[in-house]
Short mmCIF file of C-alpha atoms and ligand atoms in Angstrom, two decimals:
data_model
loop_
_atom_site.label_atom_id
_atom_site.label_comp_id
_atom_site.label_asym_id
_atom_site.label_seq_id
_atom_site.Cartn_x
_atom_site.Cartn_y
_atom_site.Cartn_z
CA MET A 185 56.38 -55.37 25.52
CA ASN A 186 57.18 -53.62 28.80
CA ARG A 187 59.46 -56.39 30.10
CA TRP A 188 61.67 -59.06 28.60
CA ASP A 189 59.45 -61.01 26.23
CA PRO A 190 61.08 -64.37 25.39
CA HIS A 191 58.76 -64.92 22.42
CA GLN A 192 59.67 -61.58 20.81
CA TYR A 193 63.36 -62.05 21.63
CA GLN A 194 63.42 -65.50 20.02
CA ARG A 195 61.77 -64.36 16.76
CA PHE A 196 65.29 -64.02 15.41
CA GLY A 197 66.63 -66.95 17.41
CA ARG A 198 68.96 -68.21 14.67
CA GLU A 199 70.67 -64.83 14.21
CA ARG A 200 70.92 -64.26 17.97
CA ALA A 201 72.30 -67.75 18.65
CA ARG A 202 75.18 -67.59 16.16
CA PRO A 203 77.40 -65.28 18.29
CA PHE A 204 76.86 -67.51 21.35
CA PHE A 205 78.28 -70.51 19.48
CA ASP A 206 81.08 -68.40 17.97
CA LEU A 207 81.98 -67.32 21.52
CA VAL A 208 81.76 -70.74 23.16
CA GLY A 209 83.67 -72.26 20.23
CA ARG A 210 86.67 -70.11 21.13
CA ILE A 211 86.85 -71.25 24.78
CA PRO A 212 89.99 -73.40 25.04
CA ASP A 213 89.41 -77.14 25.37
CA ASP A 214 92.48 -77.71 27.48
CA ARG A 215 90.85 -77.52 30.92
CA GLN A 216 88.26 -79.48 32.88
CA VAL A 217 85.01 -77.67 33.54
CA HIS A 218 83.13 -78.86 36.62
CA THR A 219 81.09 -75.71 37.22
CA ALA A 220 79.93 -73.15 34.69
CA ALA A 221 77.51 -70.22 34.67
CA ASP A 222 75.64 -68.43 31.90
CA LEU A 223 75.03 -64.90 33.19
CA GLY A 224 71.97 -63.19 31.69
CA CYS A 225 70.88 -66.58 30.36
CA GLY A 226 67.48 -65.40 29.07
CA PRO A 227 65.18 -68.26 27.98
CA GLY A 228 67.90 -70.83 28.68
CA THR A 229 67.88 -72.46 25.25
CA LEU A 230 71.54 -71.68 24.72
CA THR A 231 72.49 -72.33 28.35
CA GLN A 232 71.41 -75.96 28.10
CA THR A 233 73.87 -76.56 25.24
CA LEU A 234 76.68 -75.94 27.77
CA CYS A 235 75.70 -79.22 29.47
CA MET A 236 76.66 -80.99 26.23
CA ARG A 237 79.84 -78.99 25.77
CA TRP A 238 80.99 -79.90 29.31
CA PRO A 239 79.43 -83.31 30.13
CA GLU A 240 80.84 -83.29 33.67
CA ALA A 241 79.75 -79.79 34.58
CA THR A 242 77.03 -78.38 36.78
CA VAL A 243 75.66 -75.39 34.83
CA TYR A 244 73.91 -72.37 36.37
CA GLY A 245 71.76 -70.05 34.28
CA VAL A 246 71.40 -66.70 36.05
CA ASP A 247 68.92 -64.01 35.01
CA ASN A 248 66.91 -61.33 36.79
CA SER A 249 63.87 -61.55 34.52
CA PRO A 250 61.09 -63.78 35.88
CA HIS A 251 59.56 -63.89 32.38
CA MET A 252 62.75 -65.21 30.80
CA LEU A 253 63.20 -67.73 33.62
CA GLU A 254 59.61 -68.92 33.31
CA LYS A 255 60.44 -69.82 29.70
CA ALA A 256 63.68 -71.49 30.82
CA GLY A 257 61.66 -73.53 33.31
CA GLN A 258 59.72 -75.05 30.39
CA LEU A 259 62.87 -76.65 28.95
CA ALA A 260 63.24 -80.39 29.47
CA ALA A 261 64.71 -80.81 32.95
CA HIS A 262 68.39 -81.63 32.96
CA PRO A 263 69.89 -82.91 36.23
CA ARG A 264 73.01 -80.74 35.89
CA LEU A 265 71.25 -77.51 34.84
CA HIS A 266 69.94 -75.00 37.41
CA PHE A 267 68.28 -71.65 36.79
CA ILE A 268 68.58 -68.89 39.38
CA GLN A 269 66.85 -65.52 39.56
CA ALA A 270 69.46 -62.96 40.53
CA ASP A 271 71.23 -59.79 39.45
CA LEU A 272 74.28 -61.09 37.62
CA ALA A 273 76.39 -58.26 39.03
CA ALA A 274 75.67 -59.35 42.62
CA TRP A 275 75.24 -63.14 42.35
CA GLN A 276 77.72 -65.14 44.44
CA PRO A 277 78.14 -68.82 43.49
CA GLU A 278 78.81 -71.23 46.34
CA HIS A 279 82.16 -72.21 44.81
CA ARG A 280 84.40 -70.51 42.32
CA LEU A 281 83.55 -71.28 38.70
CA ASP A 282 85.62 -72.94 35.98
CA CYS A 283 83.81 -71.06 33.24
CA ILE A 284 81.55 -68.02 33.04
CA VAL A 285 79.75 -67.29 29.76
CA SER A 286 77.72 -64.14 29.17
CA ASN A 287 76.08 -63.64 25.80
CA ALA A 288 74.33 -60.38 24.86
CA ALA A 289 73.59 -59.43 28.48
CA LEU A 290 76.38 -57.33 30.02
CA GLN A 291 75.47 -54.30 27.88
CA TRP A 292 72.40 -53.96 30.14
CA VAL A 293 74.50 -53.93 33.31
CA PRO A 294 76.05 -50.59 34.30
CA ASP A 295 79.53 -49.91 35.66
CA HIS A 296 81.75 -52.42 33.88
CA ALA A 297 84.76 -50.97 35.71
CA ARG A 298 83.32 -52.55 38.87
CA VAL A 299 81.48 -55.56 37.42
CA LEU A 300 84.27 -56.97 35.27
CA PRO A 301 86.85 -57.35 38.09
CA HIS A 302 84.05 -58.83 40.23
CA LEU A 303 83.24 -61.48 37.59
CA LEU A 304 86.93 -62.31 37.21
CA SER A 305 87.16 -62.77 40.98
CA LEU A 306 84.53 -65.56 40.74
CA LEU A 307 86.81 -67.72 38.59
CA ALA A 308 88.60 -70.79 39.88
CA PRO A 309 92.30 -71.26 39.13
CA ARG A 310 92.55 -71.70 35.31
CA GLY A 311 89.00 -70.35 35.00
CA VAL A 312 87.70 -68.64 31.85
CA LEU A 313 85.34 -65.70 31.37
CA ALA A 314 83.79 -65.52 27.87
CA VAL A 315 81.70 -62.47 26.96
CA GLN A 316 79.84 -61.26 23.88
CA MET A 317 78.02 -57.92 23.64
CA PRO A 318 76.54 -56.00 20.72
CA ARG A 319 78.58 -52.92 19.81
CA ASN A 320 76.38 -51.30 17.21
CA PHE A 321 74.91 -48.45 19.23
CA ASP A 322 76.25 -45.92 16.69
CA GLN A 323 74.23 -47.60 13.93
CA PRO A 324 71.03 -46.07 12.44
CA ALA A 325 68.68 -48.49 14.23
CA HIS A 326 69.84 -47.06 17.57
CA ARG A 327 70.47 -43.50 16.42
CA LEU A 328 66.96 -43.21 15.00
CA LEU A 329 65.46 -44.60 18.19
CA TYR A 330 67.23 -42.12 20.44
CA GLU A 331 66.68 -39.18 18.06
CA LEU A 332 62.96 -39.88 18.23
CA ALA A 333 63.10 -40.30 22.01
CA ARG A 334 64.61 -36.81 22.27
CA GLN A 335 61.64 -35.28 20.46
CA ASP A 336 58.37 -34.14 22.00
CA PRO A 337 56.07 -35.55 23.19
CA TRP A 338 58.29 -38.61 23.76
CA ALA A 339 61.14 -36.83 25.57
CA GLY A 340 58.89 -35.63 28.40
CA LEU A 341 57.04 -38.93 28.74
CA LEU A 342 60.22 -41.01 28.79
CA ASN A 343 61.83 -39.07 31.58
CA SER A 344 58.80 -38.76 33.78
CA LYS A 345 59.28 -40.88 36.88
CA GLY A 346 55.54 -41.53 36.95
CA ASN A 347 55.84 -43.63 33.82
CA ARG A 348 57.42 -46.71 35.32
CA ASP A 349 55.77 -50.07 35.29
CA ASN A 350 56.20 -52.56 38.06
CA ASN A 351 57.50 -55.29 35.77
CA THR A 352 60.44 -53.21 34.72
CA ILE A 353 61.31 -52.30 38.25
CA SER A 354 61.16 -55.94 39.28
CA GLU A 355 63.60 -56.82 36.49
CA GLY A 356 66.43 -54.91 38.02
CA HIS A 357 65.99 -51.28 37.03
CA HIS A 358 65.78 -48.61 39.65
CA ASP A 359 64.35 -45.17 39.73
CA SER A 360 66.77 -43.85 37.13
CA LEU A 361 66.18 -41.65 34.11
CA PHE A 362 65.52 -43.31 30.78
CA TRP A 363 68.88 -42.17 29.38
CA GLU A 364 70.72 -43.93 32.19
CA GLU A 365 69.04 -47.23 31.29
CA ARG A 366 70.28 -47.48 27.73
CA PRO A 367 72.61 -50.39 26.90
CA PHE A 368 76.26 -49.37 27.01
CA VAL A 369 79.49 -51.06 25.97
CA GLU A 370 83.07 -49.79 26.34
CA THR A 371 85.69 -50.00 23.55
CA PRO A 372 87.52 -53.27 22.72
CA ASP A 373 90.74 -51.74 24.02
CA TRP A 374 89.08 -50.84 27.31
CA TYR A 375 88.17 -54.52 27.92
CA ALA A 376 91.64 -55.69 26.88
CA GLN A 377 93.34 -53.25 29.26
CA THR A 378 90.94 -53.84 32.16
CA VAL A 379 91.27 -57.63 32.01
CA ARG A 380 95.07 -57.45 31.73
CA ARG A 381 95.21 -55.03 34.68
CA ALA A 382 93.36 -57.65 36.75
CA GLY A 383 96.17 -60.12 35.97
CA PHE A 384 94.47 -62.27 33.31
CA GLY A 385 95.33 -63.15 29.74
CA VAL A 386 92.82 -61.79 27.23
CA GLU A 387 91.75 -62.17 23.63
CA VAL A 388 89.39 -59.52 22.20
CA TRP A 389 87.80 -59.41 18.77
CA GLU A 390 84.85 -58.02 16.87
CA THR A 391 82.68 -59.55 14.16
CA ILE A 392 80.14 -57.85 11.90
CA TYR A 393 77.26 -60.20 11.10
CA HIS A 394 75.51 -59.33 7.84
CA HIS A 395 72.03 -60.59 8.66
CA LEU A 396 69.24 -60.91 6.11
CA LEU A 397 66.16 -60.68 8.32
CA ASP A 398 62.92 -62.39 7.32
CA GLY A 399 59.45 -60.92 7.63
CA ARG A 400 57.77 -57.50 7.48
CA ASP A 401 59.17 -54.56 9.45
CA ALA A 402 62.03 -56.87 10.32
CA VAL A 403 64.35 -54.33 11.99
CA LEU A 404 61.48 -52.92 14.05
CA GLU A 405 60.59 -56.46 15.17
CA TRP A 406 64.26 -57.10 16.04
CA MET A 407 64.46 -53.91 18.09
CA LYS A 408 61.21 -54.74 19.92
CA GLY A 409 63.00 -57.77 21.36
CA THR A 410 65.75 -55.68 22.98
CA ALA A 411 66.46 -51.92 22.77
CA LEU A 412 62.82 -50.84 22.53
CA ARG A 413 62.02 -52.53 25.81
CA PRO A 414 63.07 -49.66 28.14
CA VAL A 415 61.39 -47.16 25.81
CA LEU A 416 58.04 -48.94 25.79
CA SER A 417 58.22 -49.65 29.50
CA ARG A 418 58.20 -45.90 30.11
CA LEU A 419 55.64 -44.77 27.58
CA PRO A 420 51.97 -45.00 28.53
CA GLU A 421 50.46 -47.96 26.67
CA GLN A 422 48.15 -45.76 24.58
CA GLN A 423 51.28 -44.06 23.13
CA HIS A 424 52.98 -47.28 22.00
CA GLY A 425 51.24 -47.40 18.61
CA ALA A 426 52.21 -43.84 17.67
CA PHE A 427 55.81 -44.28 18.79
CA LEU A 428 56.23 -47.60 16.95
CA ALA A 429 54.65 -46.13 13.79
CA ALA A 430 57.02 -43.13 13.79
CA TYR A 431 60.08 -45.28 14.51
CA GLY A 432 59.01 -48.00 12.05
CA GLU A 433 58.64 -45.43 9.27
CA ARG A 434 62.21 -44.17 9.84
CA LEU A 435 63.58 -47.72 9.95
CA ALA A 436 61.78 -48.73 6.75
CA THR A 437 63.49 -45.89 4.86
CA THR A 438 66.93 -46.71 6.28
CA TYR A 439 66.65 -50.51 6.08
CA PRO A 440 64.64 -51.30 2.94
CA PRO A 441 63.86 -54.99 2.43
CA GLY A 442 65.88 -56.69 -0.32
CA PRO A 443 64.65 -59.53 -2.56
CA HIS A 444 65.84 -62.14 -0.03
CA GLY A 445 65.37 -60.41 3.32
CA THR A 446 66.22 -57.11 5.02
CA PRO A 447 69.98 -56.49 5.19
CA PHE A 448 70.92 -55.68 8.81
CA PRO A 449 74.64 -55.40 9.58
CA PHE A 450 75.39 -55.96 13.25
CA ARG A 451 78.75 -55.53 15.02
CA ARG A 452 79.51 -57.56 18.13
CA LEU A 453 82.39 -57.46 20.59
CA PHE A 454 83.83 -60.65 22.08
CA PHE A 455 86.46 -61.30 24.69
CA ILE A 456 87.88 -64.31 26.49
CA ALA A 457 89.75 -63.80 29.74
CA GLN A 458 91.64 -66.62 31.35
CA ARG A 459 93.98 -67.13 34.20
CA ALA A 460 97.43 -67.90 32.88
C1 SAM B 7 69.41 -60.01 25.14
S1 SAM B 7 69.01 -61.16 26.38
C2 SAM B 7 70.22 -62.44 26.11
C3 SAM B 7 69.76 -63.79 26.59
C4 SAM B 7 70.70 -64.97 26.35
N1 SAM B 7 71.99 -64.76 26.96
C5 SAM B 7 70.86 -65.24 24.87
O1 SAM B 7 71.95 -65.04 24.34
O2 SAM B 7 69.88 -65.65 24.24
C6 SAM B 7 69.63 -60.31 27.79
C7 SAM B 7 69.29 -61.01 29.09
O3 SAM B 7 70.05 -60.40 30.12
C8 SAM B 7 69.23 -60.36 31.27
N2 SAM B 7 69.75 -59.33 32.19
C9 SAM B 7 69.88 -58.00 31.96
N3 SAM B 7 70.39 -57.39 33.04
C10 SAM B 7 70.59 -58.36 33.98
C11 SAM B 7 71.10 -58.36 35.31
N4 SAM B 7 71.51 -57.23 35.92
N5 SAM B 7 71.15 -59.54 35.98
C12 SAM B 7 70.73 -60.69 35.40
N6 SAM B 7 70.25 -60.74 34.14
C13 SAM B 7 70.18 -59.60 33.43
C14 SAM B 7 67.84 -60.06 30.75
O4 SAM B 7 66.84 -60.39 31.67
C15 SAM B 7 67.83 -60.90 29.48
O5 SAM B 7 67.30 -62.18 29.72
#
């Protein structure tokens, strides 16, 4: 639990994959793609589909989690698919890229005012950057998590620098406070303006997915795959049960299961930037 866990993340694989295909489906077909990258590629399952979308392309999956990349390494080898362990904000491809895709990853990377122009600078002439990020941090699942994290004893434990585990540090976090490590996404207008300012055309949109999640404690299980990760990485292991019980109880009241699954609305932000 205290690092990216591909198994937990993929428990809701169908729901998490849909936005990737909605994003990639909007990338224009009118250009040849010889090199593409999937930044924050996770377990690589979605990355490999890019080899089919662009049958001529060499595809790089970049991620800084060794656990996610270990899972990606178990996929059937494809001669045009390469996985690389690197911080996506610092990775420099050998040649400029025709297409960069990033699905559900950039919210974990700070300083979009610096990172976004950098990613755009990696594009070849007529290159495309396609990004999807969740934008539901004002929703109860997140609010309840951070309200609880502000309460004692959790508040003290979460911000103690002693409570870091080596796995988390190796996956790209530094000696920052818990609150600085939360996922963060700017407004749709901010992305539109920033991409335009860099001299690119841009299309920005949002979609709310109305998921019906299967299984018990479904929202808690969903959150374990993502937003709970930095929380549990900081809490001593013997405190995990108590924290999850308190959070799970709040979630169960706010997200009661329906007859056909637990309703879980989820807003996501998309944008496609392309050189004119
Ligand atoms: C929510 S998962 C998304 C995985 C995949 N893109 C998908 O849609 O299934 C987020 C991924 O971003 C990766 N990630 C987060 N920060 C990163 C960084 N600075 N550099 C590279 N990868 C990063 C994590 O390791 C994780 O695999």
